[in-house]
mmCIF file with all atom_site columns, C-alpha atoms in Angstrom:
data_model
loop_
_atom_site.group_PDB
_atom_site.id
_atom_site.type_symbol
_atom_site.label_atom_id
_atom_site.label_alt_id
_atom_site.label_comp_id
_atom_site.label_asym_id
_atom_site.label_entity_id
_atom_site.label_seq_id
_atom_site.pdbx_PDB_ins_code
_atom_site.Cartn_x
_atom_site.Cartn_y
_atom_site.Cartn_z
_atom_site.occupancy
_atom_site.B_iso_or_equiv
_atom_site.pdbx_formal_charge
_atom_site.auth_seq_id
_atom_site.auth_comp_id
_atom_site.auth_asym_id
_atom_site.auth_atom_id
_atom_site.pdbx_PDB_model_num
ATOM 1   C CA . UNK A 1 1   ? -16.036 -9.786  4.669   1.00 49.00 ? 1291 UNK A CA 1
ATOM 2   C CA . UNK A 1 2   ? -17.784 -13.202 4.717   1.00 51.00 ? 1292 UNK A CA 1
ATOM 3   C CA . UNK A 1 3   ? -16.643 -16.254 6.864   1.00 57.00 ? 1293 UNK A CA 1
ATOM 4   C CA . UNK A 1 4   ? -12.935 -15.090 7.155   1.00 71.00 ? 1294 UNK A CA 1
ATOM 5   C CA . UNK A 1 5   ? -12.842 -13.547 3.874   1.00 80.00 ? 1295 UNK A CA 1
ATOM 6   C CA . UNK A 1 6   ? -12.236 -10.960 1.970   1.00 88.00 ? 1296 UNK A CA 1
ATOM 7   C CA . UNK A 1 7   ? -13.170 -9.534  -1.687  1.00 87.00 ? 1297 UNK A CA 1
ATOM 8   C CA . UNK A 1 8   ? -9.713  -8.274  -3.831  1.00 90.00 ? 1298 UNK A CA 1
ATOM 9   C CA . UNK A 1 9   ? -9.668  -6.905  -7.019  1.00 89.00 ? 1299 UNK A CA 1
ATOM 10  C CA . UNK A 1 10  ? -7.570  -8.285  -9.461  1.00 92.00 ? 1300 UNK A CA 1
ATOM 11  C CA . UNK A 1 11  ? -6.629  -5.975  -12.436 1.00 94.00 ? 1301 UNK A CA 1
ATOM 12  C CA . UNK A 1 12  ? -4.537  -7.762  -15.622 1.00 96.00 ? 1302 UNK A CA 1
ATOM 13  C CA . UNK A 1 13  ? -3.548  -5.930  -18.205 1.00 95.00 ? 1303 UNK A CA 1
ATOM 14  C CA . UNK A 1 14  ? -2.298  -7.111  -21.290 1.00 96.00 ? 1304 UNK A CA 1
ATOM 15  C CA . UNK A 1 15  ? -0.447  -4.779  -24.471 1.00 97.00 ? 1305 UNK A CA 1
ATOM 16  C CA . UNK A 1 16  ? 1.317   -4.780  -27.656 1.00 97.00 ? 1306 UNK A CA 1
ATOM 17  C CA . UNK A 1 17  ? 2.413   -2.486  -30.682 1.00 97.00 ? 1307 UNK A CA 1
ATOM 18  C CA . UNK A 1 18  ? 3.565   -2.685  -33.843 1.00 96.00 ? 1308 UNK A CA 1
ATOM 19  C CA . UNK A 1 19  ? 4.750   0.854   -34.594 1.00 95.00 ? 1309 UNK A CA 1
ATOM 20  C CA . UNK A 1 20  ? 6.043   3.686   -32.777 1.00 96.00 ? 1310 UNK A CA 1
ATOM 21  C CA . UNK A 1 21  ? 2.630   4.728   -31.364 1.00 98.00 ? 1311 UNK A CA 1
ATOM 22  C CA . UNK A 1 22  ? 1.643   3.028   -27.993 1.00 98.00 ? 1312 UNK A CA 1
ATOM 23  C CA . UNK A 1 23  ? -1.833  3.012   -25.936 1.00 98.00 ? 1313 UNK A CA 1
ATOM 24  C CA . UNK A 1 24  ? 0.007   3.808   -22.853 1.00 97.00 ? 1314 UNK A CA 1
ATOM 25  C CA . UNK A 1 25  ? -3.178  4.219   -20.554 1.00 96.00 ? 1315 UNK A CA 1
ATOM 26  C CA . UNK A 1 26  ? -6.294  3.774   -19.818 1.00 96.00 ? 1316 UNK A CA 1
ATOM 27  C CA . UNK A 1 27  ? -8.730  5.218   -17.280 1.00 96.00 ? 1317 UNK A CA 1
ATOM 28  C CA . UNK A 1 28  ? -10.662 2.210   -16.246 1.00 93.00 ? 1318 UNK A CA 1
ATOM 29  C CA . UNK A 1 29  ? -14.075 4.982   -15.347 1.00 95.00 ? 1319 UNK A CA 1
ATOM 30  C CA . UNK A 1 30  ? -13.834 6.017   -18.957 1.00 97.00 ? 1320 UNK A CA 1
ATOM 31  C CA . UNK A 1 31  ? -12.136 9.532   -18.634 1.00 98.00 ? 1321 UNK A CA 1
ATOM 32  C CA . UNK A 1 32  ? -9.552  9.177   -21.054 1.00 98.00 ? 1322 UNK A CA 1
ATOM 33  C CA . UNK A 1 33  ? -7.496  7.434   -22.848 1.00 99.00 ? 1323 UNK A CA 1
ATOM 34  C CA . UNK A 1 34  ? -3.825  8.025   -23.460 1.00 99.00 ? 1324 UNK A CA 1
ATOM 35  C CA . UNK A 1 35  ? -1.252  7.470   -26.389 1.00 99.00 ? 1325 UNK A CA 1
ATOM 36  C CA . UNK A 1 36  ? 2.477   7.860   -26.157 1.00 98.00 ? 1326 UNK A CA 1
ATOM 37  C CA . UNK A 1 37  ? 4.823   8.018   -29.045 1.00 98.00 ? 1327 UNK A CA 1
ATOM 38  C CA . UNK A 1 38  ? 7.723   6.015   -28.443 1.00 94.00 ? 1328 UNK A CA 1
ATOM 39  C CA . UNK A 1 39  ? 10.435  6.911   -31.213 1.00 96.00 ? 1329 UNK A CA 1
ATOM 40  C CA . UNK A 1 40  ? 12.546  10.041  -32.033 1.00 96.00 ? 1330 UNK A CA 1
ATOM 41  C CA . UNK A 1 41  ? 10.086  10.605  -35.112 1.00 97.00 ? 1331 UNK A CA 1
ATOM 42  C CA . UNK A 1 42  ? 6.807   11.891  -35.595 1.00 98.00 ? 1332 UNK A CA 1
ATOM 43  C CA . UNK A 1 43  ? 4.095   10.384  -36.499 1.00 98.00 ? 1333 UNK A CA 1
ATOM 44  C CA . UNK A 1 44  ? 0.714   11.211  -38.644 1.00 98.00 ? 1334 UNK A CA 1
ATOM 45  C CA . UNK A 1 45  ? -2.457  10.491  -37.163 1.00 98.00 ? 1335 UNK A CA 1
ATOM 46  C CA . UNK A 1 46  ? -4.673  11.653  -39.777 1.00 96.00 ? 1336 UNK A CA 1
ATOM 47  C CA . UNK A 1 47  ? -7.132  9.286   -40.158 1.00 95.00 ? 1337 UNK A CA 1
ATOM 48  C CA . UNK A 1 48  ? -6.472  6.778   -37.518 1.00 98.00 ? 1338 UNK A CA 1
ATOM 49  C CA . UNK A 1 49  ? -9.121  5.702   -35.088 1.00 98.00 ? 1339 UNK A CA 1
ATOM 50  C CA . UNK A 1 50  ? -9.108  5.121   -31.485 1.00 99.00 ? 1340 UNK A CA 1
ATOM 51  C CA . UNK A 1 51  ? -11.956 1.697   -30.779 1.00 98.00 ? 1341 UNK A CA 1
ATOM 52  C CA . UNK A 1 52  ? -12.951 1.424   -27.215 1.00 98.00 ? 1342 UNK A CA 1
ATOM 53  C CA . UNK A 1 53  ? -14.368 -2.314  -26.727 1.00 97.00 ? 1343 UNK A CA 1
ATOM 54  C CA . UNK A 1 54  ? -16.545 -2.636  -23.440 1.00 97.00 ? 1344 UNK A CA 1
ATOM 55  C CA . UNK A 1 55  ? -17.190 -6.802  -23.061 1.00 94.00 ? 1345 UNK A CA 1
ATOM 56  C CA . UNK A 1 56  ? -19.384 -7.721  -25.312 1.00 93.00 ? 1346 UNK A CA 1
ATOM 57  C CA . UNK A 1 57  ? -21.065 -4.113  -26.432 1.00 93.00 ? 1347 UNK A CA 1
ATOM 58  C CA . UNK A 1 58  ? -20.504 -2.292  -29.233 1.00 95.00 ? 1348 UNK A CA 1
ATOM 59  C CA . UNK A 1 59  ? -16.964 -0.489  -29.935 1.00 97.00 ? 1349 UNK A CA 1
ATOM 60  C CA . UNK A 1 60  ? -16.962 3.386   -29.834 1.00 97.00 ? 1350 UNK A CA 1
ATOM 61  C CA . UNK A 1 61  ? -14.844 4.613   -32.428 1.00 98.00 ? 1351 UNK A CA 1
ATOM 62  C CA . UNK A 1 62  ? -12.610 8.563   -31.958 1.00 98.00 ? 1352 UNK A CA 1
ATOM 63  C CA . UNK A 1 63  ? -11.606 9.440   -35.006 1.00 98.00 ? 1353 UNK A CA 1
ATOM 64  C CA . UNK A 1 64  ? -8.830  12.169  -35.415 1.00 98.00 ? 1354 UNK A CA 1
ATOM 65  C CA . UNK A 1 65  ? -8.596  15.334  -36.528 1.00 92.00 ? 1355 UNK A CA 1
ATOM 66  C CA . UNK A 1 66  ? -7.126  16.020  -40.217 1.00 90.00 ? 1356 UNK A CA 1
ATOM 67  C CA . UNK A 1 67  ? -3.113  16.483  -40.616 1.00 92.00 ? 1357 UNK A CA 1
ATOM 68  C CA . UNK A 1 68  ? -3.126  15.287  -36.429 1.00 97.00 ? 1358 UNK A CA 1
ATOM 69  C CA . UNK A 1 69  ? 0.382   14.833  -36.071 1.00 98.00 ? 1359 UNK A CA 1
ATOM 70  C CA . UNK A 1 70  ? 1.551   12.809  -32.823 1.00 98.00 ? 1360 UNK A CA 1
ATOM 71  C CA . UNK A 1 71  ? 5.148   14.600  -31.819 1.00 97.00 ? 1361 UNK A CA 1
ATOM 72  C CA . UNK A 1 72  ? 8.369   12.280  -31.549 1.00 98.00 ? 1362 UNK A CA 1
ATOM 73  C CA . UNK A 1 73  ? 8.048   11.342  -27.631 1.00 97.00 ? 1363 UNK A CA 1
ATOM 74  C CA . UNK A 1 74  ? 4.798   13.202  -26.850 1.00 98.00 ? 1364 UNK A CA 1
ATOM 75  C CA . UNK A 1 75  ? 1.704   12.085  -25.712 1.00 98.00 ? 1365 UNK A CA 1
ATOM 76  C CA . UNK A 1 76  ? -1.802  12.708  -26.347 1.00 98.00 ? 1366 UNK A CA 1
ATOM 77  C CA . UNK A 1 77  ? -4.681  12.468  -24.142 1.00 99.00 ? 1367 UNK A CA 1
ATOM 78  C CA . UNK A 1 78  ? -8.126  11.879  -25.536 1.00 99.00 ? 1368 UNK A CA 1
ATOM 79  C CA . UNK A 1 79  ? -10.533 12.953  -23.004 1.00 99.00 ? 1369 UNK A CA 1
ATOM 80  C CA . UNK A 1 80  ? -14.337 11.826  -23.175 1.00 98.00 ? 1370 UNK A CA 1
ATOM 81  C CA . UNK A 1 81  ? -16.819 14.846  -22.610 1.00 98.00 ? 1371 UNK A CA 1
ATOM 82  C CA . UNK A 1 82  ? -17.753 14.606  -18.986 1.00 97.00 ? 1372 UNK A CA 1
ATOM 83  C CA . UNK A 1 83  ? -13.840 13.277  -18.112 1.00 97.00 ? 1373 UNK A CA 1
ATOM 84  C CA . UNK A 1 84  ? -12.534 16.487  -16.890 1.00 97.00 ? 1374 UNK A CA 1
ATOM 85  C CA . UNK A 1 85  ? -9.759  17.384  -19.316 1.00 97.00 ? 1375 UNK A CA 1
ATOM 86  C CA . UNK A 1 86  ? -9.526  20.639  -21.266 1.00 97.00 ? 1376 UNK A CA 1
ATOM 87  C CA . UNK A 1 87  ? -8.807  21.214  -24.646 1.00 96.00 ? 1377 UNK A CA 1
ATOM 88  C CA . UNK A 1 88  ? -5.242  21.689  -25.660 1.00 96.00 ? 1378 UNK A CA 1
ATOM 89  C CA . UNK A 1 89  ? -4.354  20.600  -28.784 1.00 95.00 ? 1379 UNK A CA 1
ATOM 90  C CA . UNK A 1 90  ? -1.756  18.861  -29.224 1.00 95.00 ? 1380 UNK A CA 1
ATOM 91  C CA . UNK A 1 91  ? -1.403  17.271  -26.350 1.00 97.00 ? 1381 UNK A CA 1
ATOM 92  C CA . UNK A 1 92  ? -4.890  17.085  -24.854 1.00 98.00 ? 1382 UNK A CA 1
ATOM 93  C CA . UNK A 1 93  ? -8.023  16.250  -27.386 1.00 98.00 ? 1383 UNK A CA 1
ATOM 94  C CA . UNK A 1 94  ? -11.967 16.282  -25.689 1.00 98.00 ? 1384 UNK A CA 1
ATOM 95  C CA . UNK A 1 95  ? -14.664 14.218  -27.469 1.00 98.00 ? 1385 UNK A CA 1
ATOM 96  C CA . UNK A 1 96  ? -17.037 16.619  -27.469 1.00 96.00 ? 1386 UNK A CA 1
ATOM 97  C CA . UNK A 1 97  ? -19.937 13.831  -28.838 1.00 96.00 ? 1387 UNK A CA 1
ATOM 98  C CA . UNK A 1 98  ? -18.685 10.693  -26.185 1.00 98.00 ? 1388 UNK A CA 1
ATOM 99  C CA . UNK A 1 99  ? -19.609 11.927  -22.624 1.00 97.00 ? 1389 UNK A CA 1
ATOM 100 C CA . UNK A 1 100 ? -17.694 8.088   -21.655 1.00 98.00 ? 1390 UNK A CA 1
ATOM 101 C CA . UNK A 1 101 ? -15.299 6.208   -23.051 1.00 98.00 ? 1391 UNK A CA 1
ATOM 102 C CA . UNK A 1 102 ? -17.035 3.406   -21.185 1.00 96.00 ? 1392 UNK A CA 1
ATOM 103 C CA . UNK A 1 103 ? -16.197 0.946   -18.354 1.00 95.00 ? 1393 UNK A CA 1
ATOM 104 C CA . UNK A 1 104 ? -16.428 -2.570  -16.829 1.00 94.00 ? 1394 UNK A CA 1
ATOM 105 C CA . UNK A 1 105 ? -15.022 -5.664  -15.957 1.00 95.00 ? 1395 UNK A CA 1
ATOM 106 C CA . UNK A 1 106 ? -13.211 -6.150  -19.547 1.00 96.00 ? 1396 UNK A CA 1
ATOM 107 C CA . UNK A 1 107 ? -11.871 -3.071  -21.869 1.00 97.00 ? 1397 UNK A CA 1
ATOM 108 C CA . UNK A 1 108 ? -9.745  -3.341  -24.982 1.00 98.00 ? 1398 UNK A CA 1
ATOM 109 C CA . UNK A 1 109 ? -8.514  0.146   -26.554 1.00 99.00 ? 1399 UNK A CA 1
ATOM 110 C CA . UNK A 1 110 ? -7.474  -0.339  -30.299 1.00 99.00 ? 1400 UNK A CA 1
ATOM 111 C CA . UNK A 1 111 ? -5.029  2.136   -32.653 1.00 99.00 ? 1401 UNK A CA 1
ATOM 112 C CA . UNK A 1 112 ? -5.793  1.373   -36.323 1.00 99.00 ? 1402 UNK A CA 1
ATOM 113 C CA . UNK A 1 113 ? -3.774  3.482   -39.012 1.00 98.00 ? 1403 UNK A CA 1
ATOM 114 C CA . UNK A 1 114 ? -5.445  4.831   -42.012 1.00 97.00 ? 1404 UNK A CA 1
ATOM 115 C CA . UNK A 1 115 ? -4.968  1.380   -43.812 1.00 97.00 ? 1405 UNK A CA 1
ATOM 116 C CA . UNK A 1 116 ? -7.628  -0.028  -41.174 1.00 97.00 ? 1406 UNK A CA 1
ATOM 117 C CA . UNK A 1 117 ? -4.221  -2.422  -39.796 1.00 98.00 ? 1407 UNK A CA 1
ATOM 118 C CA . UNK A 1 118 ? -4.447  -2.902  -35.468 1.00 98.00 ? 1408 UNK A CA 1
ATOM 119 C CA . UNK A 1 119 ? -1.134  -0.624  -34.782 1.00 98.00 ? 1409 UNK A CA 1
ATOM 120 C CA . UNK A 1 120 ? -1.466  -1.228  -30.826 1.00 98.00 ? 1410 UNK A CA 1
ATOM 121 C CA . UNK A 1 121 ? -3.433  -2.091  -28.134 1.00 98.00 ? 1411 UNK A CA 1
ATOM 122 C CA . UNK A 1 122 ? -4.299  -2.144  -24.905 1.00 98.00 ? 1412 UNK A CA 1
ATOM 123 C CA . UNK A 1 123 ? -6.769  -5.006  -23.080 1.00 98.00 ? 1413 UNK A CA 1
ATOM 124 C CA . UNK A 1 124 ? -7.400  -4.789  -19.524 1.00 97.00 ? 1414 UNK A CA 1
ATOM 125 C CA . UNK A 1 125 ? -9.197  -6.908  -17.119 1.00 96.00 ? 1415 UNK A CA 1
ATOM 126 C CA . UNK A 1 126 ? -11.083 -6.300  -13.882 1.00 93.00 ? 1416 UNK A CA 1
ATOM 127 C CA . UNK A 1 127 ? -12.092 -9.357  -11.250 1.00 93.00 ? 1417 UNK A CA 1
ATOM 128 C CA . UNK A 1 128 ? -13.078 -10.181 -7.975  1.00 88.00 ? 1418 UNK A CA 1
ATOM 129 C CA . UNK A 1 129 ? -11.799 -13.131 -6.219  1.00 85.00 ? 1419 UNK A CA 1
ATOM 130 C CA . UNK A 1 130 ? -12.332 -14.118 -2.301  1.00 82.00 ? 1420 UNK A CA 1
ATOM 131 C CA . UNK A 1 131 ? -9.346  -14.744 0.045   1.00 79.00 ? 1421 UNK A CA 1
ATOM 132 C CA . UNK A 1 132 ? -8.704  -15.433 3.745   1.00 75.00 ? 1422 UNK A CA 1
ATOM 133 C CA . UNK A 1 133 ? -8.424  -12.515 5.812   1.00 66.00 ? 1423 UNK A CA 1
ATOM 134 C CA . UNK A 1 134 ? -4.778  -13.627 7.058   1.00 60.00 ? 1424 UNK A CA 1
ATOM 135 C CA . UNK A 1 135 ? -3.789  -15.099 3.506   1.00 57.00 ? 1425 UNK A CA 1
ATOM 136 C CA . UNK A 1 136 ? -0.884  -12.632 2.399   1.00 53.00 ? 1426 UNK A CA 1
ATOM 137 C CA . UNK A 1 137 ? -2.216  -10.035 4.089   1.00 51.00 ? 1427 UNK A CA 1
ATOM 138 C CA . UNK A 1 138 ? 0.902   -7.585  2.645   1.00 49.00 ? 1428 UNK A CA 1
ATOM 139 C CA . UNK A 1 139 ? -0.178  -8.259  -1.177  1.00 46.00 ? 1429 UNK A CA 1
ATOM 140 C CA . UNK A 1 140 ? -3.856  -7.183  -1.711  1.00 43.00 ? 1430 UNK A CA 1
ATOM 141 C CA . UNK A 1 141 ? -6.435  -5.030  -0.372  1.00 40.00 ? 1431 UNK A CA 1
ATOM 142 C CA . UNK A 1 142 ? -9.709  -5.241  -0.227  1.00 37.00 ? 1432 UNK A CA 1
ATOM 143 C CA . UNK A 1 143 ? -12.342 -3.368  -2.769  1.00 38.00 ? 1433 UNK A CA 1
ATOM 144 C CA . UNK A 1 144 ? -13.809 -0.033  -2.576  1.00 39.00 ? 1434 UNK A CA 1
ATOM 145 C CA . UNK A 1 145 ? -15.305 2.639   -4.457  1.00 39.00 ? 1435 UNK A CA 1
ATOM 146 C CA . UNK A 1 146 ? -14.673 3.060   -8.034  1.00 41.00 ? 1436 UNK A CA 1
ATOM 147 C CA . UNK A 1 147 ? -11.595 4.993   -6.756  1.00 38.00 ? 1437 UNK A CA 1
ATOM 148 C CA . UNK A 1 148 ? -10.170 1.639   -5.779  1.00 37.00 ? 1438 UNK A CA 1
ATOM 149 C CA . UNK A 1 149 ? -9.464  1.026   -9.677  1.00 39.00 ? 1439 UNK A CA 1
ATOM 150 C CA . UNK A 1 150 ? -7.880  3.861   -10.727 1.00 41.00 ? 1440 UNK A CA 1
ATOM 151 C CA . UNK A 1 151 ? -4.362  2.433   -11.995 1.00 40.00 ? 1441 UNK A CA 1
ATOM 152 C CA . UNK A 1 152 ? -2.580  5.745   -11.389 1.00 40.00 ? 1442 UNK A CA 1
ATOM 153 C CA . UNK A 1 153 ? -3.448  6.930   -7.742  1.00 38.00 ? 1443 UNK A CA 1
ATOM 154 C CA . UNK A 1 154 ? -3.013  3.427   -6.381  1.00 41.00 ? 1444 UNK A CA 1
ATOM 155 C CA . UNK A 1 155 ? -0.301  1.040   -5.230  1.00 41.00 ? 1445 UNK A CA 1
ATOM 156 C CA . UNK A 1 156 ? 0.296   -1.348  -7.940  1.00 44.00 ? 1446 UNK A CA 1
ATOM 157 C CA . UNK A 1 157 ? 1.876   -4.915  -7.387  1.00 44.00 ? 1447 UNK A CA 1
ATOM 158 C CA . UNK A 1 158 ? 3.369   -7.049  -9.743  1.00 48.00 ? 1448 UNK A CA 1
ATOM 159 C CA . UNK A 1 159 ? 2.287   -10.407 -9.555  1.00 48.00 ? 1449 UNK A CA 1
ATOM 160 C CA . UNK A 1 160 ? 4.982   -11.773 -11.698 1.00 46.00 ? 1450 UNK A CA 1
ATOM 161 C CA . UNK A 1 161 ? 8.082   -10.087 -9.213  1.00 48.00 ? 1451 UNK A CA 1
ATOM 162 C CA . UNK A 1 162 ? 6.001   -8.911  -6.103  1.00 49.00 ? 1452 UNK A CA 1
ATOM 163 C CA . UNK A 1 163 ? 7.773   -5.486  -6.430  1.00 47.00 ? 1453 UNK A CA 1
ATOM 164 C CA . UNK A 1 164 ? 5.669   -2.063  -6.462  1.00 45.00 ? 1454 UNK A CA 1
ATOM 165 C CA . UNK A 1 165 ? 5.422   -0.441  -9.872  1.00 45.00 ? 1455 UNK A CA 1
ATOM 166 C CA . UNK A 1 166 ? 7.366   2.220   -8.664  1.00 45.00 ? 1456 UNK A CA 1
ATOM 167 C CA . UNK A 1 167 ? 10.226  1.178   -6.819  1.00 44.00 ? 1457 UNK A CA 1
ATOM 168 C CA . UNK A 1 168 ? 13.570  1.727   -8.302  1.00 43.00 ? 1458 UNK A CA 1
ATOM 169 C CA . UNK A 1 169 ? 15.076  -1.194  -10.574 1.00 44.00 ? 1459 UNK A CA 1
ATOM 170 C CA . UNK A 1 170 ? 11.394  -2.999  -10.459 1.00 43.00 ? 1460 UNK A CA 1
ATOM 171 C CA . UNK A 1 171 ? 8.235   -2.862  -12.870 1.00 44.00 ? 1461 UNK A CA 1
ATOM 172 C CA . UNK A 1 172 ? 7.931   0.627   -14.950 1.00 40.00 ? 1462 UNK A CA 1
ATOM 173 C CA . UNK A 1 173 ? 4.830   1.909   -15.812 1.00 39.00 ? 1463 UNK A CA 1
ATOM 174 C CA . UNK A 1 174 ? 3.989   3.255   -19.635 1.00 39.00 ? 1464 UNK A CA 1
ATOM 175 C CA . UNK A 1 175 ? 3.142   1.454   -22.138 1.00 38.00 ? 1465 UNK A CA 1
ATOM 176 C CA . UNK A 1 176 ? 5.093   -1.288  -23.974 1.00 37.00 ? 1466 UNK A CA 1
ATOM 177 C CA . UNK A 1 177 ? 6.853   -0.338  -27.310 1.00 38.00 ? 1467 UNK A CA 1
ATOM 178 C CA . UNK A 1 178 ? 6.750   -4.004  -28.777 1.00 39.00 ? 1468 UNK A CA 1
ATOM 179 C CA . UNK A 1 179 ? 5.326   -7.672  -28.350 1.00 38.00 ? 1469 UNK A CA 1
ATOM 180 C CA . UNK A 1 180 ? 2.664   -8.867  -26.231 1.00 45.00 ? 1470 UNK A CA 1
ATOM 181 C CA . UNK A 1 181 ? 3.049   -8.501  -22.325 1.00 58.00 ? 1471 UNK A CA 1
ATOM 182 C CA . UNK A 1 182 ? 0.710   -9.748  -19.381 1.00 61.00 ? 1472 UNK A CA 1
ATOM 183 C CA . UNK A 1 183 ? 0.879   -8.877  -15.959 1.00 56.00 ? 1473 UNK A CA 1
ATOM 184 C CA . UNK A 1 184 ? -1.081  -9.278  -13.020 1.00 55.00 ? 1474 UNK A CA 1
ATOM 185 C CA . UNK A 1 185 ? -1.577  -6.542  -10.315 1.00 50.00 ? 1475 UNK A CA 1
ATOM 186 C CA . UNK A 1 186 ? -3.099  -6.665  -7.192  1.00 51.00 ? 1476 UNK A CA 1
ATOM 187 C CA . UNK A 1 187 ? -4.807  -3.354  -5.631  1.00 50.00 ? 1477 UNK A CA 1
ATOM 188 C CA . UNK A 1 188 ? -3.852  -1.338  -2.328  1.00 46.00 ? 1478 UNK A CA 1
ATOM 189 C CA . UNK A 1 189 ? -0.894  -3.619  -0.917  1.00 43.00 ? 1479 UNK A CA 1
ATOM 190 C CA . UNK A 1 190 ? 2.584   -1.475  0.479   1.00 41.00 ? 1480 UNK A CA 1
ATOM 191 C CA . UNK A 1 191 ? 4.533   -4.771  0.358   1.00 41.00 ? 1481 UNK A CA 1
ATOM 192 C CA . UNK A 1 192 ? 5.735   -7.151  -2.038  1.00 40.00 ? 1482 UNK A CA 1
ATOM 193 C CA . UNK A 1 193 ? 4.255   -10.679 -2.244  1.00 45.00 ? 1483 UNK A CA 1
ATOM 194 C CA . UNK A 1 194 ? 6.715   -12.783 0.158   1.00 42.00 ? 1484 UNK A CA 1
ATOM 195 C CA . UNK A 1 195 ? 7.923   -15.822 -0.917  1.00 43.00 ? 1485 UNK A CA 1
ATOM 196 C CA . UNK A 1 196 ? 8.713   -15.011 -4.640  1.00 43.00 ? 1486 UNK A CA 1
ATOM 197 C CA . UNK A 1 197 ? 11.513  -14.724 -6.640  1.00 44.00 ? 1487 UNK A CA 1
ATOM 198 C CA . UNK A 1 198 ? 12.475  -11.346 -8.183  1.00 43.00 ? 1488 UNK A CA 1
ATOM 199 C CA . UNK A 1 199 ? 13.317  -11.700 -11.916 1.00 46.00 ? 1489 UNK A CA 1
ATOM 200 C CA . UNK A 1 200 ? 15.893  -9.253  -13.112 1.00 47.00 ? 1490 UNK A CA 1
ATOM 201 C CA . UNK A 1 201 ? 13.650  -7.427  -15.689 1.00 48.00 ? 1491 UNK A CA 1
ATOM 202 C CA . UNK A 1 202 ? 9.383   -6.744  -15.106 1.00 48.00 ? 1492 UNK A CA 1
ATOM 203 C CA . UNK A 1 203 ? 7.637   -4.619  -17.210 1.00 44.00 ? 1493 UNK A CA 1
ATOM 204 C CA . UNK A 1 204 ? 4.999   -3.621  -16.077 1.00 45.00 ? 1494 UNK A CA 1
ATOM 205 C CA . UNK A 1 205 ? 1.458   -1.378  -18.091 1.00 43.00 ? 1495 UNK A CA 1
#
């Protein structure tokens, strides 16, 4: 804190798909990264890639195995060498060769089929902005560890309806099946942003 203020962490997170496979999340310390089918049919993965994009560095590229077939509403978790997971085909992969799938302040996760055609995506974004300590208190918190950014053990506010991602009727979290979505979350809050308006539907990751 510096002269009344406080540093938040503001994560966005843009998605879109254009088939039945969704990047449904991403671990934002480079663990893993997760894909969800969406439809009541399976579908092939053979030859479809997985391209991590950290700012401005070079993608890293998964490739997966031959005849991987992606189960109508399963998931599949691609884990990076040093993330932890353990390998259980289908449903859990480890990149034995990629101790990281990398991280930072801007990450976009790719699915291109066979044909080399963008299938889905996933772009998130990671800043720090400075606020008066007694400006909406309820809505942010302030920054941490790298803990503070993991999506899924953390209090997630919608920016767009000020309701927590999972509160009954509010935002949802998974990925989304179809068009382009952008929401803005802010870290750590247990209230809703006063003051706004709730719209009837938020989707939210």
């Amino acid at each position: 804190m510096v002269g009344g203020s406080v540093t938040k962490t503001r994560i966005s997170q843009n998605a879109s798909a254009s088939g039945r496979v969704t990047v449904d999340e991403v671990d934002l310390e480079g663990k893993f990264i997760r894909l969800s089918n969406k439809a009541d049919e399976d579908q092939s993965l053979a030859n479809w890639q997985v391209k991590r994009v950290v700012g401005s560095t070079n993608p890293i590229i998964y490739k997966f195995p031959h005849k991987f077939t992606l189960k109508a509403g399963g998931t599949v978790t691609i884990w990076a060498a040093s993330g932890g997971g353990t390998h259980n085909p289908p449903t859990d992969l480890v990149w034995k060769n990629q101790s990281s799938w990398g991280a930072g302040d801007l990450l976009q996760t790719i699915l291109i089929n066979a044909n080399g055609e963008e299938m889905a995506m996933r772009k998130v974004t990671r800043t720090l902005f400075h606020e008066d300590e007694d400006d909406d208190m309820g809505a942010h918190s302030t920054s941490g560890g790298d803990n503070e950014y993991n999506l899924r053990s953390r209090t997630v506010i919608c920016d767009s309806c000020g309701q927590t991602a999972d509160r009954p009727g509010g935002c949802g979290s998974g990925g989304l099946p179809e068009g382009l979505g952008g929401h803005t979350f802010f870290m750590g809050g247990n209230e809703p942003r006063k003051g706004r308006a709730k719209p009837e539907n938020c989707s939210v990751m």
